Amino acid sequence: MASNEYPKAPLSRVKRLNNRAAYDYKTIHHIINSTPVLHVAFNPAPSPDADPFPAILPMLGCTGSFTSPTADPATGSQDLYLHGYVSSRLMKQPSTANDADSQGTPVTVAATLLDGLVLALTPNHHSCNYRSAVVFGHAELVADEAEKLYAMQLITDNMLPARWANSRIPPNKAEMQSTSILRVRIAHASAKVRGGGPNEDRGDLKDEELRKRVWTGVVPSWIQWGDPMPARANMAGEVPEYVEQWRNVQNKDGRIGAYEAAKEAE
Amino acid sequence: MASNEYPKAPLSRVKRLNNRAAYDYKTIHHIINSTPVLHVAFNPAPSPDADPFPAILPMLGCTGSFTSPTADPATGSQDLYLHGYVSSRLMKQPSTANDADSQGTPVTVAATLLDGLVLALTPNHHSCNYRSAVVFGHAELVADEAEKLYAMQLITDNMLPARWANSRIPPNKAEMQSTSILRVRIAHASAKVRGGGPNEDRGDLKDEELRKRVWTGVVPSWIQWGDPMPARANMAGEVPEYVEQWRNVQNKDGRIGAYEAAKEAE
């Protein structure tokens, strides 16, 4: 099993309810690549005493391998690519820290998908069904033009398959310069997945009066993609098939996944 | 206006596209209280050299004021309450850092709501519609039993209005001990909101062939809450009215909000 997994480290080892934990590449990369918006945390100040707060940026990104583009995302081949802008604080970090010894800016990236609200007899046993991954790694600006282009297409098509080929490509020189891509070399990572119905207090379960009074169960939830609204400048007519297909698959998978997550173990 | 806003600080001041920025209490608190899962970042190690990565935890929480419970959430009265467990790394932080001089553990809390995917003529002009808030503050464990109970009810009812009163309350002694509440005194905060259709490259807009080939517009998105699934132990019959009403309002507001966000300015 070890070869399918990230190494466990103090920060990545799941402490609480560790039966919900996963360290395998497949689970972690799938959660990251299914989450539309990632949260990226880093320490912006060179001296941590100057400002004690980490920064958090919502960013787009997904996993990939520039050196082995056809590698299975369910393997340890993957880096994490993030899309951003040269003017942002995070993007400025790597170049200043980027001396010969540096591995890049330490970043932590969280991806969380909510699958439902779990309603128990008592508020303290309420919970959420979710899939959550956290990745720890070192981020560097991608300087190589070919790798940058690879990552731009990867992130675009991870969000909406085939969109890259169906838009105006390649980016022009100004666009290549104004867009920055960060490559995160993943040091360690973990996932946590919660599914099923409520875990009740044993005393509550014996109280039939209580059980007749308080409704318990799961309200499943997922990201719903609505009917696309054309831009005022749109001259391409109806919504293309590849967009509608992506939307329908996302909505169906989201709904089915949320109901599957809500099922209680037999 | 200053009295309606958080002070701007180096970390909270929005640098890029600052016409999308907001600092007012109302916008920031509303985004936090509408986001089901918050992302909380902090530095776990006493010495930052020991482990360079910030930690991120997905947590539940909302704003409130124990000393002025009826205060308008659109004012500067609000603390941020987070729900967690005594065993987690974050919860252990405040007590160790909690000497007389300490203001608590520095934390950064991000709340992001995705309102849609913005499809432009070229991948580089693709974007997302979103509402995002980031809060910087000092977290302390709530020791006072009355404040703890206040925050538990606040967080429960912020997620699902009236659920607290419709479940088995109050929590017993063991439940009060096993549940921890963090109070974050907000130091500064900012929000960023993106709405509308794609912002295109001027050259692309003049290219009618391109505009006839590439569909542009917005795919609105929101969190959809599905039909509740009863727990196996449920004896309370049909889904209660207050749950259905909450769900219907959430779905309707989410959908309408996403379509409103997709509209282009006249």
Coordinates of C-alpha atoms in Angstrom, one line a residue:
Chain A
M1 CA 0.0 0.0 0.0
A2 CA 2.8 2.4 0.7
S3 CA 3.5 3.1 -2.9
N4 CA -0.1 4.3 -3.5
E5 CA 0.1 6.8 -0.7
Y6 CA 1.7 10.0 0.5
P7 CA 4.0 9.6 3.5
K8 CA 2.3 10.5 6.8
A9 CA 3.8 13.6 8.5
P10 CA 3.0 15.3 11.8
L11 CA 0.9 18.0 10.1
S12 CA -0.8 15.7 7.6
R13 CA -1.6 12.8 10.0
V14 CA -5.3 12.9 10.8
K15 CA -5.7 12.9 14.5
R16 CA -9.4 13.0 15.2
L17 CA -11.7 10.2 13.8
N18 CA -8.8 8.8 11.9
N19 CA -11.0 6.0 10.5
R20 CA -12.2 8.8 8.1
A21 CA -8.6 9.4 6.9
A22 CA -7.1 8.6 3.6
Y23 CA -3.5 9.1 2.3
D24 CA -3.8 7.5 -1.2
Y25 CA -3.0 9.5 -4.3
K26 CA -6.2 8.6 -6.0
T27 CA -8.5 9.9 -3.3
I28 CA -6.5 13.0 -2.6
H29 CA -6.0 14.0 -6.3
H30 CA -9.6 13.3 -7.1
I31 CA -10.9 15.6 -4.4
I32 CA -8.5 18.4 -5.5
N33 CA -9.5 18.0 -9.1
S34 CA -13.2 18.0 -8.3
T35 CA -13.2 21.1 -6.2
P36 CA -13.8 24.3 -8.2
V37 CA -12.2 26.7 -5.8
L38 CA -9.1 25.7 -3.7
H39 CA -7.9 27.6 -0.6
V40 CA -4.2 28.4 -0.6
A41 CA -2.6 29.4 2.7
F42 CA 1.0 30.8 3.1
N43 CA 2.9 33.1 5.4
P44 CA 3.5 36.3 3.5
A45 CA 5.9 38.2 5.7
P46 CA 9.6 37.3 5.6
S47 CA 9.6 37.6 9.4
P48 CA 6.6 35.9 11.0
D49 CA 6.8 38.3 13.9
A50 CA 5.9 41.2 11.7
D51 CA 2.4 39.8 10.9
P52 CA 1.2 36.8 12.8
F53 CA -1.7 35.9 10.4
P54 CA -1.3 33.5 7.5
A55 CA -2.8 34.6 4.2
I56 CA -5.5 32.7 2.4
L57 CA -6.3 33.1 -1.3
P58 CA -9.1 31.3 -3.2
M59 CA -7.4 29.9 -6.4
L60 CA -8.1 27.6 -9.3
G61 CA -5.9 24.6 -9.9
C62 CA -5.5 20.9 -10.4
T63 CA -2.9 18.1 -10.5
G64 CA -0.7 17.2 -13.4
S65 CA 2.8 16.1 -14.5
F66 CA 4.6 18.1 -17.2
T67 CA 7.3 15.5 -17.5
S68 CA 4.8 12.6 -17.8
P69 CA 1.6 14.3 -19.1
T70 CA -0.1 10.9 -19.7
A71 CA 0.7 9.7 -16.2
D72 CA -2.4 8.4 -14.2
P73 CA -3.5 11.1 -11.8
A74 CA -4.1 8.3 -9.3
T75 CA -0.3 7.8 -8.9
G76 CA 2.4 9.7 -7.1
S77 CA 3.5 11.4 -10.4
Q78 CA 1.5 14.6 -9.7
D79 CA 2.4 18.1 -9.0
L80 CA -0.3 20.7 -8.1
Y81 CA -0.6 23.6 -10.6
L82 CA -2.2 26.8 -9.4
H83 CA -3.4 29.7 -11.5
G84 CA -2.8 33.3 -10.4
Y85 CA -1.4 36.7 -11.3
V86 CA 2.1 38.1 -11.0
S87 CA 0.9 41.0 -8.9
S88 CA -0.5 38.9 -6.1
R89 CA 1.4 38.5 -2.8
L90 CA 1.7 34.7 -3.2
M91 CA 3.2 35.0 -6.7
K92 CA 5.8 37.5 -5.5
Q93 CA 6.9 35.1 -2.7
P94 CA 8.8 32.4 -4.7
S95 CA 11.1 34.7 -6.6
T96 CA 12.3 36.5 -3.5
A97 CA 12.7 33.3 -1.6
N98 CA 14.1 31.5 -4.7
D99 CA 17.8 31.3 -3.9
A100 CA 19.8 28.1 -4.7
D101 CA 18.9 26.5 -1.4
S102 CA 15.2 27.2 -1.5
Q103 CA 12.6 24.6 -2.3
G104 CA 10.0 27.4 -3.0
T105 CA 7.3 29.0 -0.8
P106 CA 5.7 26.6 1.7
V107 CA 2.0 26.5 1.0
T108 CA -1.0 24.6 2.2
V109 CA -3.8 23.9 -0.1
A110 CA -7.3 22.8 1.0
A111 CA -10.0 21.3 -1.1
T112 CA -13.4 20.7 0.5
L113 CA -16.6 19.3 -1.0
L114 CA -19.7 19.4 1.1
D115 CA -22.0 16.4 0.6
G116 CA -24.7 17.1 3.1
L117 CA -25.9 18.2 6.4
V118 CA -26.3 15.4 9.0
L119 CA -29.2 16.0 11.5
A120 CA -28.9 14.1 14.8
L121 CA -31.2 14.0 17.9
T122 CA -28.9 16.4 19.8
P123 CA -27.1 19.4 18.3
N124 CA -23.7 18.1 19.5
H125 CA -24.1 15.0 17.2
H126 CA -24.9 17.1 14.2
S127 CA -22.3 16.8 11.4
C128 CA -21.6 17.3 7.8
N129 CA -20.9 14.7 5.1
Y130 CA -17.8 16.0 3.2
R131 CA -14.7 15.1 1.3
S132 CA -11.7 17.2 2.2
A133 CA -8.1 17.1 1.1
V134 CA -5.1 19.1 2.4
V135 CA -1.8 19.3 0.5
F136 CA 1.5 20.6 1.9
G137 CA 4.2 21.5 -0.5
H138 CA 6.6 24.0 -1.9
A139 CA 5.4 26.4 -4.6
E140 CA 7.5 27.9 -7.4
L141 CA 6.7 30.1 -10.3
V142 CA 6.7 28.2 -13.6
A143 CA 9.3 29.9 -15.8
D144 CA 9.4 27.5 -18.8
E145 CA 6.9 28.6 -21.5
A146 CA 6.0 25.1 -22.5
E147 CA 5.3 24.0 -19.0
K148 CA 3.2 27.2 -18.4
L149 CA 1.2 26.5 -21.5
Y150 CA 0.7 22.8 -20.4
A151 CA -0.6 24.0 -17.0
M152 CA -2.9 26.6 -18.5
Q153 CA -4.6 24.0 -20.7
L154 CA -4.7 21.5 -17.8
I155 CA -6.4 23.9 -15.4
T156 CA -8.9 25.2 -18.1
D157 CA -9.8 21.7 -19.2
N158 CA -10.0 20.4 -15.6
M159 CA -12.7 23.0 -15.0
L160 CA -14.5 22.5 -18.3
P161 CA -13.3 19.6 -20.5
A162 CA -12.5 20.7 -24.1
R163 CA -12.9 24.4 -23.4
W164 CA -9.2 25.1 -24.3
A165 CA -9.5 23.8 -27.9
N166 CA -12.9 25.5 -28.3
S167 CA -11.6 29.0 -27.4
R168 CA -9.0 31.4 -28.9
I169 CA -5.6 29.8 -28.4
P170 CA -2.7 30.0 -28.0
P171 CA -2.5 32.9 -25.6
N172 CA -0.6 35.9 -27.1
K173 CA 2.7 37.2 -25.7
A174 CA 1.1 39.7 -23.4
E175 CA -1.3 37.1 -22.0
M176 CA 1.5 34.6 -21.4
Q177 CA 3.4 37.3 -19.5
S178 CA 0.5 38.6 -17.4
T179 CA -0.6 35.1 -16.3
S180 CA 1.5 33.2 -13.7
I181 CA 1.4 29.6 -12.9
L182 CA 2.6 28.1 -9.6
R183 CA 3.9 24.5 -9.4
V184 CA 3.5 23.0 -6.0
R185 CA 5.8 20.0 -5.3
I186 CA 3.7 18.0 -2.9
A187 CA 5.6 17.0 0.3
H188 CA 2.7 15.3 2.1
A189 CA -1.0 15.3 2.0
S190 CA -4.1 13.7 3.5
A191 CA -7.8 13.4 3.0
K192 CA -10.8 13.0 5.3
V193 CA -14.1 11.7 4.1
R194 CA -17.3 11.6 6.2
G195 CA -20.4 9.7 5.0
G196 CA -23.5 8.1 6.4
G197 CA -26.3 9.1 8.7
P198 CA -26.1 10.6 12.3
N199 CA -24.0 8.9 15.0
E200 CA -26.3 9.2 18.0
D201 CA -25.8 9.2 21.7
R202 CA -26.8 5.8 23.0
G203 CA -29.0 7.3 25.7
D204 CA -30.9 9.3 23.1
L205 CA -31.5 6.3 20.9
K206 CA -33.3 4.5 23.8
D207 CA -35.6 7.5 24.2
E208 CA -38.5 6.8 21.9
E209 CA -40.4 9.9 22.9
L210 CA -37.4 11.9 21.8
R211 CA -37.1 10.0 18.5
K212 CA -40.7 10.6 17.7
R213 CA -40.2 14.3 18.3
V214 CA -36.9 15.0 16.5
W215 CA -36.5 14.3 12.8
T216 CA -33.1 12.8 12.0
G217 CA -31.3 12.1 8.7
V218 CA -29.3 13.8 6.0
V219 CA -29.9 16.7 3.7
P220 CA -27.7 15.9 0.7
S221 CA -26.0 18.8 -1.0
W222 CA -23.9 19.4 -4.1
I223 CA -22.8 22.2 -6.5
Q224 CA -25.6 22.8 -9.1
W225 CA -24.7 24.4 -12.5
G226 CA -27.7 26.3 -13.9
D227 CA -28.7 27.1 -17.5
P228 CA -25.8 29.1 -19.1
M229 CA -26.5 32.8 -19.7
P230 CA -24.9 34.1 -23.0
A231 CA -22.7 37.2 -22.8
R232 CA -24.0 40.3 -24.5
A233 CA -21.2 40.0 -27.0
N234 CA -21.9 36.3 -27.7
M235 CA -22.4 35.7 -31.4
A236 CA -22.0 31.9 -31.3
G237 CA -25.6 31.1 -30.9
E238 CA -26.8 28.2 -28.7
V239 CA -24.8 26.7 -25.8
P240 CA -22.4 24.2 -27.3
E241 CA -22.8 20.5 -26.7
Y242 CA -19.6 20.1 -24.8
V243 CA -20.7 22.7 -22.2
E244 CA -24.1 21.1 -21.8
Q245 CA -22.6 17.7 -21.5
W246 CA -20.1 18.8 -18.8
R247 CA -22.9 20.6 -16.9
N248 CA -25.3 17.6 -17.0
V249 CA -22.5 15.2 -15.9
Q250 CA -21.5 17.5 -13.0
N251 CA -25.1 17.9 -11.8
K252 CA -25.8 14.2 -12.0
D253 CA -22.6 13.1 -10.4
G254 CA -23.0 15.7 -7.7
R255 CA -26.5 14.7 -6.9
I256 CA -25.9 10.9 -7.0
G257 CA -22.7 11.3 -5.0
A258 CA -24.4 13.3 -2.3
Y259 CA -27.2 10.7 -2.0
E260 CA -24.6 7.8 -2.0
A261 CA -22.7 9.6 0.8
A262 CA -25.9 9.9 2.8
K263 CA -26.6 6.2 2.9
E264 CA -25.9 4.4 6.2
A265 CA -23.7 1.4 6.3
E266 CA -25.6 -1.9 6.4
Chain B
M1 CA -18.4 55.3 5.9
A2 CA -15.5 54.5 8.3
S3 CA -17.9 53.4 11.0
N4 CA -19.5 50.7 8.8
E5 CA -16.1 49.2 7.9
Y6 CA -13.2 47.2 9.1
P7 CA -9.9 49.1 9.1
K8 CA -7.7 48.4 6.1
A9 CA -4.4 46.6 7.0
P10 CA -1.5 45.5 4.8
L11 CA -2.8 41.9 4.7
S12 CA -6.4 42.7 4.3
R13 CA -6.1 45.5 1.7
V14 CA -7.2 44.0 -1.6
K15 CA -4.4 44.7 -4.1
R16 CA -5.6 43.2 -7.4
L17 CA -8.8 44.5 -9.0
N18 CA -9.6 46.5 -5.9
N19 CA -12.8 47.8 -7.5
R20 CA -14.1 44.4 -6.4
A21 CA -13.2 44.9 -2.8
A22 CA -15.4 45.6 0.2
Y23 CA -14.6 46.3 3.8
D24 CA -18.0 46.9 5.3
Y25 CA -19.3 44.8 8.1
K26 CA -22.6 43.9 6.4
T27 CA -21.0 42.4 3.2
I28 CA -18.3 40.5 5.1
H29 CA -20.5 39.1 7.9
H30 CA -23.2 38.1 5.3
I31 CA -20.6 36.1 3.2
I32 CA -19.3 34.3 6.4
N33 CA -22.8 33.5 7.6
S34 CA -23.9 32.2 4.2
T35 CA -20.9 29.9 3.7
P36 CA -21.5 26.4 5.1
V37 CA -17.9 25.4 5.5
L38 CA -15.2 28.0 6.5
H39 CA -11.4 27.4 6.0
V40 CA -9.4 28.3 9.1
A41 CA -5.6 28.7 8.7
F42 CA -3.1 29.1 11.5
N43 CA 0.6 28.3 12.2
P44 CA 0.6 25.2 14.5
A45 CA 4.3 25.1 15.5
P46 CA 5.6 27.4 18.3
S47 CA 8.7 27.9 16.1
P48 CA 7.8 28.6 12.5
D49 CA 11.2 27.1 11.4
A50 CA 10.2 23.7 12.7
D51 CA 7.4 23.3 10.1
P52 CA 7.0 25.9 7.4
F53 CA 3.5 25.0 6.4
P54 CA 0.4 26.7 7.8
A55 CA -2.4 24.3 8.8
I56 CA -5.9 24.6 7.3
L57 CA -9.0 23.1 8.9
P58 CA -12.5 23.2 7.4
M59 CA -14.8 24.3 10.2
L60 CA -18.3 25.5 10.9
G61 CA -19.0 28.9 12.3
C62 CA -20.7 32.3 12.1
T63 CA -20.7 35.8 13.6
G64 CA -22.3 36.8 16.9
S65 CA -22.0 38.9 20.0
F66 CA -22.5 37.3 23.4
T67 CA -22.5 40.7 25.2
S68 CA -25.0 42.1 22.7
P69 CA -26.9 39.1 21.4
T70 CA -29.5 41.3 19.7
A71 CA -26.9 43.5 17.9
D72 CA -27.3 43.8 14.1
P73 CA -24.9 41.5 12.4
A74 CA -24.3 44.3 9.9
T75 CA -22.4 46.3 12.5
G76 CA -18.9 46.1 14.1
S77 CA -20.3 44.3 17.1
Q78 CA -19.5 40.9 15.8
D79 CA -17.0 38.2 16.9
L80 CA -16.6 35.0 14.9
Y81 CA -17.5 31.8 16.6
L82 CA -16.0 28.5 15.4
H83 CA -17.0 25.0 16.4
G84 CA -14.5 22.3 16.9
Y85 CA -13.1 19.6 19.2
V86 CA -10.7 19.9 22.1
S87 CA -8.5 17.2 20.6
S88 CA -7.7 19.2 17.4
R89 CA -4.5 21.1 16.9
L90 CA -6.1 24.4 16.7
M91 CA -8.0 24.1 19.9
K92 CA -4.8 23.1 21.8
Q93 CA -3.1 26.3 20.5
P94 CA -4.9 29.0 22.6
S95 CA -4.3 27.4 25.9
T96 CA -0.5 27.1 25.3
A97 CA -0.2 30.6 23.9
N98 CA -2.6 32.0 26.5
D99 CA -0.4 33.9 28.9
A100 CA -1.4 37.2 30.2
D101 CA 0.1 39.1 27.3
S102 CA -1.4 36.9 24.6
Q103 CA -4.4 38.0 22.5
G104 CA -5.0 34.4 21.4
T105 CA -3.9 32.3 18.4
P106 CA -3.6 34.3 15.2
V107 CA -6.0 32.8 12.7
T108 CA -7.2 33.6 9.2
V109 CA -10.7 32.5 8.2
A110 CA -11.8 32.4 4.6
A111 CA -15.4 32.1 3.3
T112 CA -15.9 31.6 -0.5
L113 CA -19.1 31.2 -2.4
L114 CA -18.9 30.3 -6.0
D115 CA -21.6 32.0 -8.1
G116 CA -20.6 30.8 -11.6
L117 CA -18.1 30.1 -14.2
V118 CA -17.3 32.9 -16.7
L119 CA -16.5 31.8 -20.2
A120 CA -14.6 34.3 -22.3
L121 CA -13.2 34.1 -25.9
T122 CA -9.7 33.3 -24.7
P123 CA -8.8 31.0 -21.7
N124 CA -6.8 33.8 -20.1
H125 CA -10.0 35.9 -19.7
H126 CA -12.0 33.1 -18.1
S127 CA -13.0 33.8 -14.6
C128 CA -15.4 32.9 -11.8
N129 CA -18.2 34.9 -10.3
Y130 CA -17.8 34.6 -6.5
R131 CA -18.2 36.3 -3.1
S132 CA -15.2 35.8 -0.9
A133 CA -14.4 37.1 2.6
V134 CA -11.2 36.8 4.6
V135 CA -11.1 37.6 8.3
F136 CA -7.9 38.0 10.4
G137 CA -8.2 37.7 14.2
H138 CA -7.1 36.2 17.4
A139 CA -8.8 33.0 18.6
E140 CA -9.4 31.9 22.1
L141 CA -11.2 29.0 23.6
V142 CA -14.5 30.0 25.2
A143 CA -14.4 29.0 28.8
D144 CA -17.6 30.6 30.1
E145 CA -20.5 28.0 30.0
A146 CA -23.2 30.5 29.1
E147 CA -21.2 32.0 26.2
K148 CA -20.4 28.4 25.0
L149 CA -24.1 27.5 25.0
Y150 CA -24.9 30.8 23.3
A151 CA -22.4 30.1 20.5
M152 CA -23.5 26.4 20.1
Q153 CA -27.1 27.6 19.5
L154 CA -25.9 30.4 17.2
I155 CA -23.9 28.1 15.0
T156 CA -26.6 25.4 14.9
D157 CA -29.4 27.9 14.0
N158 CA -27.1 29.7 11.5
M159 CA -26.9 26.5 9.6
L160 CA -30.5 25.5 10.0
P161 CA -32.8 28.0 11.6
A162 CA -34.9 26.6 14.6
R163 CA -33.0 23.3 14.7
W164 CA -31.7 24.0 18.2
A165 CA -35.1 24.3 19.7
N166 CA -36.3 21.3 17.7
S167 CA -33.6 18.9 19.0
R168 CA -32.7 17.4 22.4
I169 CA -31.4 20.4 24.4
P170 CA -29.6 21.4 26.5
P171 CA -26.4 19.4 25.9
N172 CA -25.5 17.3 28.9
K173 CA -22.3 17.8 30.9
A174 CA -20.2 15.3 28.8
E175 CA -21.3 17.0 25.6
M176 CA -20.5 20.5 27.0
Q177 CA -17.0 19.2 27.9
S178 CA -16.3 17.4 24.6
T179 CA -17.3 20.3 22.4
S180 CA -15.1 23.4 22.2
I181 CA -16.0 26.8 20.8
L182 CA -13.4 29.3 19.6
R183 CA -14.1 33.0 19.7
V184 CA -12.2 35.0 17.1
R185 CA -11.8 38.7 17.9
I186 CA -11.7 40.2 14.4
A187 CA -8.7 42.5 13.8
H188 CA -9.3 43.3 10.2
A189 CA -11.2 41.8 7.3
S190 CA -12.0 42.2 3.6
A191 CA -14.3 40.9 1.0
K192 CA -14.0 40.5 -2.8
V193 CA -17.0 40.1 -5.0
R194 CA -16.9 39.4 -8.8
G195 CA -20.1 39.5 -10.9
G196 CA -21.1 40.0 -14.5
G197 CA -20.1 38.5 -17.8
P198 CA -16.6 38.0 -19.4
N199 CA -14.2 40.9 -19.7
E200 CA -12.8 40.4 -23.2
D201 CA -9.6 41.4 -24.9
R202 CA -10.4 44.3 -27.2
G203 CA -8.8 42.7 -30.2
D204 CA -10.9 39.5 -29.7
L205 CA -14.1 41.5 -29.6
K206 CA -13.3 43.0 -33.1
D207 CA -12.9 39.5 -34.5
E208 CA -16.4 38.5 -35.6
E209 CA -15.2 35.1 -36.9
L210 CA -13.9 34.3 -33.5
R211 CA -17.1 35.5 -31.8
K212 CA -19.2 33.3 -34.1
R213 CA -17.0 30.3 -33.2
V214 CA -16.5 30.6 -29.4
W215 CA -19.6 30.6 -27.1
T216 CA -19.2 33.2 -24.3
G217 CA -21.3 33.8 -21.1
V218 CA -21.7 32.6 -17.6
V219 CA -22.7 29.2 -16.2
P220 CA -24.3 30.1 -12.8
S221 CA -23.7 27.9 -9.9
W222 CA -25.0 27.5 -6.3
I223 CA -25.2 24.9 -3.5
Q224 CA -28.2 22.7 -4.0
W225 CA -29.9 21.0 -1.1
G226 CA -31.7 17.8 -2.1
D227 CA -34.6 15.8 -0.6
P228 CA -33.7 14.9 2.9
M229 CA -33.1 11.2 3.6
P230 CA -34.4 9.9 7.0
A231 CA -31.9 8.1 9.2
R232 CA -32.6 4.5 9.9
A233 CA -33.4 5.3 13.5
N234 CA -35.8 8.2 12.6
M235 CA -39.2 7.7 14.2
A236 CA -40.4 11.3 13.6
G237 CA -42.1 10.6 10.3
E238 CA -42.1 13.2 7.5
V239 CA -39.5 15.9 7.1
P240 CA -40.5 18.8 9.3
E241 CA -41.8 22.1 7.8
Y242 CA -38.9 24.2 9.2
V243 CA -36.4 21.9 7.4
E244 CA -38.3 22.1 4.1
Q245 CA -38.7 25.8 4.3
W246 CA -35.0 26.4 5.0
R247 CA -34.1 24.1 2.1
N248 CA -36.4 25.8 -0.3
V249 CA -35.3 29.3 0.6
Q250 CA -31.6 28.2 0.3
N251 CA -32.1 26.7 -3.1
K252 CA -34.2 29.6 -4.4
D253 CA -31.9 32.3 -3.0
G254 CA -28.8 30.4 -4.3
R255 CA -30.3 30.1 -7.8
I256 CA -31.6 33.6 -8.0
G257 CA -28.3 35.0 -6.6
A258 CA -26.2 33.1 -9.1
Y259 CA -28.3 34.4 -12.0
E260 CA -28.3 38.0 -10.6
A261 CA -24.5 37.7 -10.4
A262 CA -24.3 36.6 -14.0
K263 CA -26.0 39.7 -15.3
E264 CA -23.9 42.2 -17.1
A265 CA -23.9 45.9 -16.1
E266 CA -26.0 48.0 -18.3

